[in-house]
């Protein structure tokens, strides 16, 4: 019997991902905010800005090279994907929805958290990455957490010294109001991630979310994220259907697993595990390496119930709090691989 692909509501999929947002997320800067927007075509060399997006029909056309289509056609060409791959990638990425209103405690409507702005966040992450290359202190902090320079570059890690972000984004053409709406600036006008190593979530080549960890142990808060829903950190790097993956709890657990060359992602806590299970629905083997405490063990049990027989729990040694701490032990990498193999055998 021939297996069939699950049916996808293409109209609903395209409605969830407006063309203009996908185009800007791919790094194409569009001028204007009306029915017709234009930018420099990413598919051929030009300087005129012949690439045109039509908001009413959700179609694009380039008057220079003659190419055109809908959001899936654009994604296929920009990422060199087949149609099924483009559908899976778009379906797995966060929906680009318009902001809505919610009621305040006083009954007055106030704007809800703005949706992610991938084009702006990608530009911000590039700025932070450049700052990391200039900061010995930040690179030394990552090294102390078992994250090398090669891994930092591969994952797009950065550093926010606390100044210069707005100037860099303004030079790239982003208005100050757009920067404020992104969550990168605090209510007092400072930088949200000042003094922090910055970790991006990247999907389809664009940054969708950022988290920061202070390098000064006396700084409070030690950890910051952009406002809004948390992703499954690292999921965008695994492809639409990875053969297996390790799920850890925290940001540095994921960084260490990536340093070790393992396909991994982070749940970013022990709540909202349904989103983790949904993100990994195409993965046949999932290894759970949550923190070695009561909350971590309970989260692993709940996620196992959601994933069923696809899940296997990696039991960390007694006295080791998490994967990030295990990495500081001289034989931590090899020990984790043995624990991973033991979990795989137990799951057979």
Coordinates of C-alpha atoms in Angstrom, one line a residue, residues 101-112:
X101 CA -6.4 44.0 21.4
X102 CA -6.8 42.7 24.9
X103 CA -8.5 44.3 27.9
X104 CA -6.4 45.9 30.6
X105 CA -7.2 45.6 34.3
X106 CA -9.1 48.9 34.0
X107 CA -11.3 47.6 31.2
X108 CA -9.6 49.7 28.5
X109 CA -8.3 47.9 25.4
X110 CA -4.5 47.8 25.1
X111 CA -2.4 46.3 22.3
X112 CA -1.4 42.7 22.8

